[in-house]
JSON list of C-alpha atoms in Angstrom, two decimals:
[
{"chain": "A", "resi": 1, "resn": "UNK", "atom": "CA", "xyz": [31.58, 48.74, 0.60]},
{"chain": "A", "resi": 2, "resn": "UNK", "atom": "CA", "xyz": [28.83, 51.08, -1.30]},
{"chain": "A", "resi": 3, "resn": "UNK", "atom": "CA", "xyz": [28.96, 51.18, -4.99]},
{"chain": "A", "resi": 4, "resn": "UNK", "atom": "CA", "xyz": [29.94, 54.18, -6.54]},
{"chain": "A", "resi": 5, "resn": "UNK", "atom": "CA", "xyz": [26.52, 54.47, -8.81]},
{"chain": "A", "resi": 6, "resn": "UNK", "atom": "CA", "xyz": [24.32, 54.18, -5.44]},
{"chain": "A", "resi": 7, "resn": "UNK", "atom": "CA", "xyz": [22.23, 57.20, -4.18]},
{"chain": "A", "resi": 8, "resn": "UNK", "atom": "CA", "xyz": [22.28, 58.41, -0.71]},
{"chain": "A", "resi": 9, "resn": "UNK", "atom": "CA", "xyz": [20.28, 61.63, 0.57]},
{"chain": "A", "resi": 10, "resn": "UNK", "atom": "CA", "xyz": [18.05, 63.19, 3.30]},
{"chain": "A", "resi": 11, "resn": "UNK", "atom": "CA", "xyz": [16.32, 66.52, 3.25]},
{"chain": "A", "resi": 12, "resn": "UNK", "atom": "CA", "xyz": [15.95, 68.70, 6.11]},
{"chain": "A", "resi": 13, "resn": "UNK", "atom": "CA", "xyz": [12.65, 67.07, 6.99]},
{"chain": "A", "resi": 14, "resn": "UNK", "atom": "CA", "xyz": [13.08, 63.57, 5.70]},
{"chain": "A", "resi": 15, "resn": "UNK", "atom": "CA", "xyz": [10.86, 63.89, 2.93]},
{"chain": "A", "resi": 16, "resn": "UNK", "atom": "CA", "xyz": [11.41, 63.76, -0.79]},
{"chain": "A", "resi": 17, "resn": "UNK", "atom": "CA", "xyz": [12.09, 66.94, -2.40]},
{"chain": "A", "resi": 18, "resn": "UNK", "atom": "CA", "xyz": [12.60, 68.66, -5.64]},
{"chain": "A", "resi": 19, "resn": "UNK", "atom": "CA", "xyz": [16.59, 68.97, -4.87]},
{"chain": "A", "resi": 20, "resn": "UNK", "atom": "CA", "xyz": [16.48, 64.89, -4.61]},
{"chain": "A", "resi": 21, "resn": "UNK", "atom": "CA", "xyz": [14.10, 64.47, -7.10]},
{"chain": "A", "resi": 22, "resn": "UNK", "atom": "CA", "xyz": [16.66, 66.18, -9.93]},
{"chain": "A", "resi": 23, "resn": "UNK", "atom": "CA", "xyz": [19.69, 64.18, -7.99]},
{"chain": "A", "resi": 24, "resn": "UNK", "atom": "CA", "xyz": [17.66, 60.51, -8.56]},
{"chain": "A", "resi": 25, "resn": "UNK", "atom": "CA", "xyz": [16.68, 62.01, -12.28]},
{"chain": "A", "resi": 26, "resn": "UNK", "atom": "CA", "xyz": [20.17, 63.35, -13.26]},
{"chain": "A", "resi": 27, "resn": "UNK", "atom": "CA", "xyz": [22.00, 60.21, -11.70]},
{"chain": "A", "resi": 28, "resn": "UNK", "atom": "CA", "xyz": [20.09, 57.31, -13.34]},
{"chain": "A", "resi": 29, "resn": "UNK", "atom": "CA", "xyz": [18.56, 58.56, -16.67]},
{"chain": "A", "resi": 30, "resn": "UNK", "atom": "CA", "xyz": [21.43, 61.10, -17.95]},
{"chain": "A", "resi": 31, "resn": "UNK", "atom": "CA", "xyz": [22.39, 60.46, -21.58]},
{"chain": "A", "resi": 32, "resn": "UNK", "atom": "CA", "xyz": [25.44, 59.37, -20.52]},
{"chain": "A", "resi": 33, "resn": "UNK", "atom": "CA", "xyz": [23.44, 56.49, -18.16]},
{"chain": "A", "resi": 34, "resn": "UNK", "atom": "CA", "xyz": [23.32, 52.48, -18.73]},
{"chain": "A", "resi": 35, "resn": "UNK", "atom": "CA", "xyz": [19.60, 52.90, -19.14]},
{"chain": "A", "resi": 36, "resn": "UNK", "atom": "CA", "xyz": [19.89, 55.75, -21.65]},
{"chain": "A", "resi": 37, "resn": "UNK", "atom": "CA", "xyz": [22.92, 53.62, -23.42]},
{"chain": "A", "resi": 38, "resn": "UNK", "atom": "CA", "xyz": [20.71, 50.15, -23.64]},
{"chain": "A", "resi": 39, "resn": "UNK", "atom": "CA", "xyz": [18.00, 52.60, -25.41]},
{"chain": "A", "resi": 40, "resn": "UNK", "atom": "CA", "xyz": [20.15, 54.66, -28.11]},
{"chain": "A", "resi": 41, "resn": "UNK", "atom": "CA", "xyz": [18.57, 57.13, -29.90]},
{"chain": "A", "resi": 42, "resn": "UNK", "atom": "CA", "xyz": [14.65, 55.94, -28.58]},
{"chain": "A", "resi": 43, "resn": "UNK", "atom": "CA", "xyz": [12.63, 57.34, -25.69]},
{"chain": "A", "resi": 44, "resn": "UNK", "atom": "CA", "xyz": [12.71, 55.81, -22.52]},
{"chain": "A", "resi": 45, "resn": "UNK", "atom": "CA", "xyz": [9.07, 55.85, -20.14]},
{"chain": "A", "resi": 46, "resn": "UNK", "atom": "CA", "xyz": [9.43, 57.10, -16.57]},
{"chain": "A", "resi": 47, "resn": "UNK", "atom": "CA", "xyz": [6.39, 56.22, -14.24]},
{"chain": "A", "resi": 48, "resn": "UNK", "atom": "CA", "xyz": [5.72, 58.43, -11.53]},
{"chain": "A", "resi": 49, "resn": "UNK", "atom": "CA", "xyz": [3.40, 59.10, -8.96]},
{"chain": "A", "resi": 50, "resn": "UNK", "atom": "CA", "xyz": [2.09, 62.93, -8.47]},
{"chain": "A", "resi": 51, "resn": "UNK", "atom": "CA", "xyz": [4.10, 63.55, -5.91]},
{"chain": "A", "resi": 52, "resn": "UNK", "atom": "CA", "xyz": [4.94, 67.76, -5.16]},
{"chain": "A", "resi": 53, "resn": "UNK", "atom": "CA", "xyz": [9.16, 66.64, -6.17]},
{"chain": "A", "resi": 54, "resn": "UNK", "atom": "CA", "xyz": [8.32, 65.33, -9.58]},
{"chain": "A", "resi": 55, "resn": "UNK", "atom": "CA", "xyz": [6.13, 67.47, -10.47]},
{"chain": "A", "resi": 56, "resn": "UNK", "atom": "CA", "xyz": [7.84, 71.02, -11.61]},
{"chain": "A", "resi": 57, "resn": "UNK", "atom": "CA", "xyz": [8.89, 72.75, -14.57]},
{"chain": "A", "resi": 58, "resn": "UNK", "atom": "CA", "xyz": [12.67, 71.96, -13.78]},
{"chain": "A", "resi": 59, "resn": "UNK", "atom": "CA", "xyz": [12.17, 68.25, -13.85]},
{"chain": "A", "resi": 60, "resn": "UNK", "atom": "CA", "xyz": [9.91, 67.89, -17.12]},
{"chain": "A", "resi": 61, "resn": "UNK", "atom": "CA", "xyz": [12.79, 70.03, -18.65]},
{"chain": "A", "resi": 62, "resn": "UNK", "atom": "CA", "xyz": [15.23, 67.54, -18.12]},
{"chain": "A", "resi": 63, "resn": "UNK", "atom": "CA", "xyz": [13.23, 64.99, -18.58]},
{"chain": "A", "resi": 64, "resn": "UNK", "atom": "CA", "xyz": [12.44, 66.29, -22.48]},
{"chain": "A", "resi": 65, "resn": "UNK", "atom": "CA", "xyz": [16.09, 67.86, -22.77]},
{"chain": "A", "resi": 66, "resn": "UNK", "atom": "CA", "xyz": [17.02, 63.49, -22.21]},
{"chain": "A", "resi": 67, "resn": "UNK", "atom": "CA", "xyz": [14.66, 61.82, -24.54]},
{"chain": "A", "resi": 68, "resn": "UNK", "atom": "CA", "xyz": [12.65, 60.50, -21.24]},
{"chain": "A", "resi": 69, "resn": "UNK", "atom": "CA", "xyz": [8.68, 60.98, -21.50]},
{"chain": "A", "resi": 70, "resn": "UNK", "atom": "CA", "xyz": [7.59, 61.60, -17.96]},
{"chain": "A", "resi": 71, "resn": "UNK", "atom": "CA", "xyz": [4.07, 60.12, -17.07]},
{"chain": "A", "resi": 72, "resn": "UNK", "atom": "CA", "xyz": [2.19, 60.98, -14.20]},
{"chain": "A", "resi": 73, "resn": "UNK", "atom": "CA", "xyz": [0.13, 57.59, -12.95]},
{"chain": "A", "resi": 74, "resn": "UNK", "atom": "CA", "xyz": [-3.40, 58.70, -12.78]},
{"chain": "A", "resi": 75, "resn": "UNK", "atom": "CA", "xyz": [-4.48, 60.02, -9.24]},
{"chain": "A", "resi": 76, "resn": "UNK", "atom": "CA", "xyz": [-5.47, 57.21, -6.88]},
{"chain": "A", "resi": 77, "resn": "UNK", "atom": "CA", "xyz": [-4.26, 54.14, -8.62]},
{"chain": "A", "resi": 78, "resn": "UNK", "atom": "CA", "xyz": [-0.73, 54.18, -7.65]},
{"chain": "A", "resi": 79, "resn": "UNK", "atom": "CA", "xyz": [-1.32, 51.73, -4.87]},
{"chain": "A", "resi": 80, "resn": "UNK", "atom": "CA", "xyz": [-2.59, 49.42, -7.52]},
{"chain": "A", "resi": 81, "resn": "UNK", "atom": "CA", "xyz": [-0.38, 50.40, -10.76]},
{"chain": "A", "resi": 82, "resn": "UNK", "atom": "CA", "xyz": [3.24, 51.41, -9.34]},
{"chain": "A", "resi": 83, "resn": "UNK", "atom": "CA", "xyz": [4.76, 47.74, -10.24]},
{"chain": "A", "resi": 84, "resn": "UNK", "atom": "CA", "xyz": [7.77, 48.18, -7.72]},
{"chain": "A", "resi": 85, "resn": "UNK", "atom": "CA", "xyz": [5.09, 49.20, -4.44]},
{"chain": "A", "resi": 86, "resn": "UNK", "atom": "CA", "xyz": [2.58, 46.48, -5.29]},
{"chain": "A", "resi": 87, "resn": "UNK", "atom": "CA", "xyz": [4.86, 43.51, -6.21]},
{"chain": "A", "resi": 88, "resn": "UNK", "atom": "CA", "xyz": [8.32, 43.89, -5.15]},
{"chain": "A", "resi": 89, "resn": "UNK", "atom": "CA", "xyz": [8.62, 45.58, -1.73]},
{"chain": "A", "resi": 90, "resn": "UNK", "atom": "CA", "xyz": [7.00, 43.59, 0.29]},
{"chain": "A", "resi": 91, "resn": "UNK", "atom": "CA", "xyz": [9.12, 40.74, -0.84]},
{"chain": "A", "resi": 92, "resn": "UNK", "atom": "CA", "xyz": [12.30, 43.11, -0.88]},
{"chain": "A", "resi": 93, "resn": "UNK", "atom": "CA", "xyz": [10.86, 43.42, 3.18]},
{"chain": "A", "resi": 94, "resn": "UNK", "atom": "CA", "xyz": [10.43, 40.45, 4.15]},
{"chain": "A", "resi": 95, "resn": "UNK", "atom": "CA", "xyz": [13.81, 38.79, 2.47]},
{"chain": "A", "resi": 96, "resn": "UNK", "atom": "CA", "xyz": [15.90, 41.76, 4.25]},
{"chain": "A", "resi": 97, "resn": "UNK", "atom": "CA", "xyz": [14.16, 40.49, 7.15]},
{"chain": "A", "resi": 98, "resn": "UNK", "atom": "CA", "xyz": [15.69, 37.01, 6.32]},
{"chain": "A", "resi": 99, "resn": "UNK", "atom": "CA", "xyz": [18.88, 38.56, 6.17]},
{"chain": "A", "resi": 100, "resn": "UNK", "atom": "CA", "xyz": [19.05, 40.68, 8.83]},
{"chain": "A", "resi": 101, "resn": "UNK", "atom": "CA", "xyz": [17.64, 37.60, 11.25]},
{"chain": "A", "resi": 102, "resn": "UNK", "atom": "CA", "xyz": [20.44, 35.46, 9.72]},
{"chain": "A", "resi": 103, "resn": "UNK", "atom": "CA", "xyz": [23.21, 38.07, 10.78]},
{"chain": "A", "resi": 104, "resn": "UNK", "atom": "CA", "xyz": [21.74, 38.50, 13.94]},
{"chain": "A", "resi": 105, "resn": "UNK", "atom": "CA", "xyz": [22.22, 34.44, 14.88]},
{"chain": "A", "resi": 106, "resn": "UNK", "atom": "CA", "xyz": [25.73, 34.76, 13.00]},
{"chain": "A", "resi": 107, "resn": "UNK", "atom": "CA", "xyz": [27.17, 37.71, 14.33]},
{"chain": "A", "resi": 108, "resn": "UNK", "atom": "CA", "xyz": [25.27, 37.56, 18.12]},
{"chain": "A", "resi": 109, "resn": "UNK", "atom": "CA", "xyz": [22.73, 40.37, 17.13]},
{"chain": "A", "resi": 110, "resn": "UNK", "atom": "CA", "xyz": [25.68, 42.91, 16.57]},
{"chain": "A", "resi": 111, "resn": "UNK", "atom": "CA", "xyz": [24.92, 44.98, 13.91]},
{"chain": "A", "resi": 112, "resn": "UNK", "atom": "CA", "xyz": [25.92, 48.84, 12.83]},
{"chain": "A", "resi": 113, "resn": "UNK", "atom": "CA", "xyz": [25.64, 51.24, 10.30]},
{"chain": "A", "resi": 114, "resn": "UNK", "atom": "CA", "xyz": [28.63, 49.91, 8.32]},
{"chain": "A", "resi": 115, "resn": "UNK", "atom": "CA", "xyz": [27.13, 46.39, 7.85]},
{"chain": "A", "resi": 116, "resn": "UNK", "atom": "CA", "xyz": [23.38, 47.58, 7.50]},
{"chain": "A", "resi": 117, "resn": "UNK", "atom": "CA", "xyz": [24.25, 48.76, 3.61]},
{"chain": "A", "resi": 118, "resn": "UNK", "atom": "CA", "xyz": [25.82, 44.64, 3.14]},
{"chain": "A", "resi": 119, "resn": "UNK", "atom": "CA", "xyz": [22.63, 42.84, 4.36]},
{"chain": "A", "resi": 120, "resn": "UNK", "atom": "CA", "xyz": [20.47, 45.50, 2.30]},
{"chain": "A", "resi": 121, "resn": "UNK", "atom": "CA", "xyz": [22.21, 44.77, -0.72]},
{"chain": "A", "resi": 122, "resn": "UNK", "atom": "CA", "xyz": [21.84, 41.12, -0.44]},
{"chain": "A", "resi": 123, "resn": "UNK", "atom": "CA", "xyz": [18.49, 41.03, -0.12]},
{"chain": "A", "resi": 124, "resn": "UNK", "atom": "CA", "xyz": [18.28, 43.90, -2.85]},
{"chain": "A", "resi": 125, "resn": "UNK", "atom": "CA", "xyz": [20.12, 41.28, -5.56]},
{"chain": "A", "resi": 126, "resn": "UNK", "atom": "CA", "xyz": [17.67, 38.37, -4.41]},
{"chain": "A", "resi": 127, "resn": "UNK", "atom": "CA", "xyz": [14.26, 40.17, -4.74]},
{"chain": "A", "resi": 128, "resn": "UNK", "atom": "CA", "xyz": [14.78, 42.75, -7.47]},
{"chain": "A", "resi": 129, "resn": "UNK", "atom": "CA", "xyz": [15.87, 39.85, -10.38]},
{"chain": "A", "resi": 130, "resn": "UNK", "atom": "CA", "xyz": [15.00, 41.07, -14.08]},
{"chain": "A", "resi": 131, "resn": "UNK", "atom": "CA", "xyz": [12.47, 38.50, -14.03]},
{"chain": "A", "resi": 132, "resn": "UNK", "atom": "CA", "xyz": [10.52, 39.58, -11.41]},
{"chain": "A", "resi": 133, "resn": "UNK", "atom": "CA", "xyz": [10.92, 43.01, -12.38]},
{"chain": "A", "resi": 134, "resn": "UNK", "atom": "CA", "xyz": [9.49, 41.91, -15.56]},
{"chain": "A", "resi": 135, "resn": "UNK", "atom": "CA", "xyz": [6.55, 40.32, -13.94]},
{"chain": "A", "resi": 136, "resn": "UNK", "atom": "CA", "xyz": [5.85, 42.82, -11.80]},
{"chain": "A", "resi": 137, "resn": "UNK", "atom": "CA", "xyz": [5.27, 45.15, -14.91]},
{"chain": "A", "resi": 138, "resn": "UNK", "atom": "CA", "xyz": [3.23, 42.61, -16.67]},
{"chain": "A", "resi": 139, "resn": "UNK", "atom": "CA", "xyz": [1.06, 41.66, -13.22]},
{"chain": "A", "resi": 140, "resn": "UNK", "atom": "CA", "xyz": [-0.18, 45.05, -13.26]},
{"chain": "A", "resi": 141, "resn": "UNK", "atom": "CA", "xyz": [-1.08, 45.58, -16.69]},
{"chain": "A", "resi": 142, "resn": "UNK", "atom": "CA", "xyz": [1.29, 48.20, -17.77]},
{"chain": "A", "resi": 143, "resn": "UNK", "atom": "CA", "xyz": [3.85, 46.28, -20.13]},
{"chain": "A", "resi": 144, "resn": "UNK", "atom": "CA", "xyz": [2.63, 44.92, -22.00]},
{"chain": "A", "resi": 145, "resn": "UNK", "atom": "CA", "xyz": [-0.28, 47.34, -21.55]},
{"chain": "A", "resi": 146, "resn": "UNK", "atom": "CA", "xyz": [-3.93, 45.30, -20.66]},
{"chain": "A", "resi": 147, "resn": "UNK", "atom": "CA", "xyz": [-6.37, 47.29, -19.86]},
{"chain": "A", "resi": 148, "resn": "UNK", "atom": "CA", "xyz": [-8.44, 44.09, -18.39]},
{"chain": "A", "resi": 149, "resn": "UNK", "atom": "CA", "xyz": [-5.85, 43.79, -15.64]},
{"chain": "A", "resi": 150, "resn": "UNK", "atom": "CA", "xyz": [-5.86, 47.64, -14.56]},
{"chain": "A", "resi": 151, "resn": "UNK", "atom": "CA", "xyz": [-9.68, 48.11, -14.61]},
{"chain": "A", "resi": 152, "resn": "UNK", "atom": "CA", "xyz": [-10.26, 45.15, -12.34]},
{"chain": "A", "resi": 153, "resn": "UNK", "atom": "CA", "xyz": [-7.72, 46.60, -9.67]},
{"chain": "A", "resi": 154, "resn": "UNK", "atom": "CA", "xyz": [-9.52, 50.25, -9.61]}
]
């Protein structure tokens, strides 16, 4: 089954939008949120590309109103500084792919919307591990912050 605390939405168009944007924002960095819990009475850091969603008066609001300091990476480095797109996804990719090949031989390549959300978690708990979320962080020279690390990517 799908967890209660997991996210599901589509726009009109299929793109992100400011209506999701708030929905992700409200959903997993409220006050009353594990993250937001974990930190007390600190800040907490949320990375972001420029994207047209994030980027609105509504969302900084919120943002402030939650102790969360919103920080736009700079323009053109995402692909190199987002630690999720540059270290994890592709492995995220390829070990659904594992999964969904092992169903496939298991099940005689039958396979429907109500087990896609199953294999997708699986290979969700395998590739996004606190320690290579950590990594991730440190491999591209945000936390902790190198500056030797990010200027040889740009």
């Amino acid at each position: 089954g799908i967890l209660e605390d997991i996210l599901f939405g589509c726009s009109h168009n299929g793109w992100t939008d400011e209506k999701m944007a708030m929905q992700f924002l409200k959903q997993n960095f409220g006050k009353d949120k594990i993250p937001a819990q974990k930190v007390g009475d600190k800040f907490q850091l949320l990375l972001f590309d420029r994207h047209s969603s994030h980027v609105n008066i509504t969302f900084f609001e919120f943002c402030i109103s939650q102790k969360i300091i919103p920080y736009c990476l700079p323009l053109h480095t995402t692909h190199q500084l987002q630690p999720l797109n540059v270290y994890i996804f592709s492995p995220y990719k390829n070990q659904y792919l594992k999964e969904l090949t092992h169903h496939f031989k298991k099940y005689k390549y039958k396979f429907s919307k109500e087990n896609f959300y199953e294999i997708l978690m699986i290979a969700c708990r395998a590739s996004f591990t606190q320690s290579n979320l950590q990594s991730r962080f440190l491999n591209t020279g945000l936390v902790p912050v190198n500056r030797n690390i990010i200027l040889l990517k740009i």
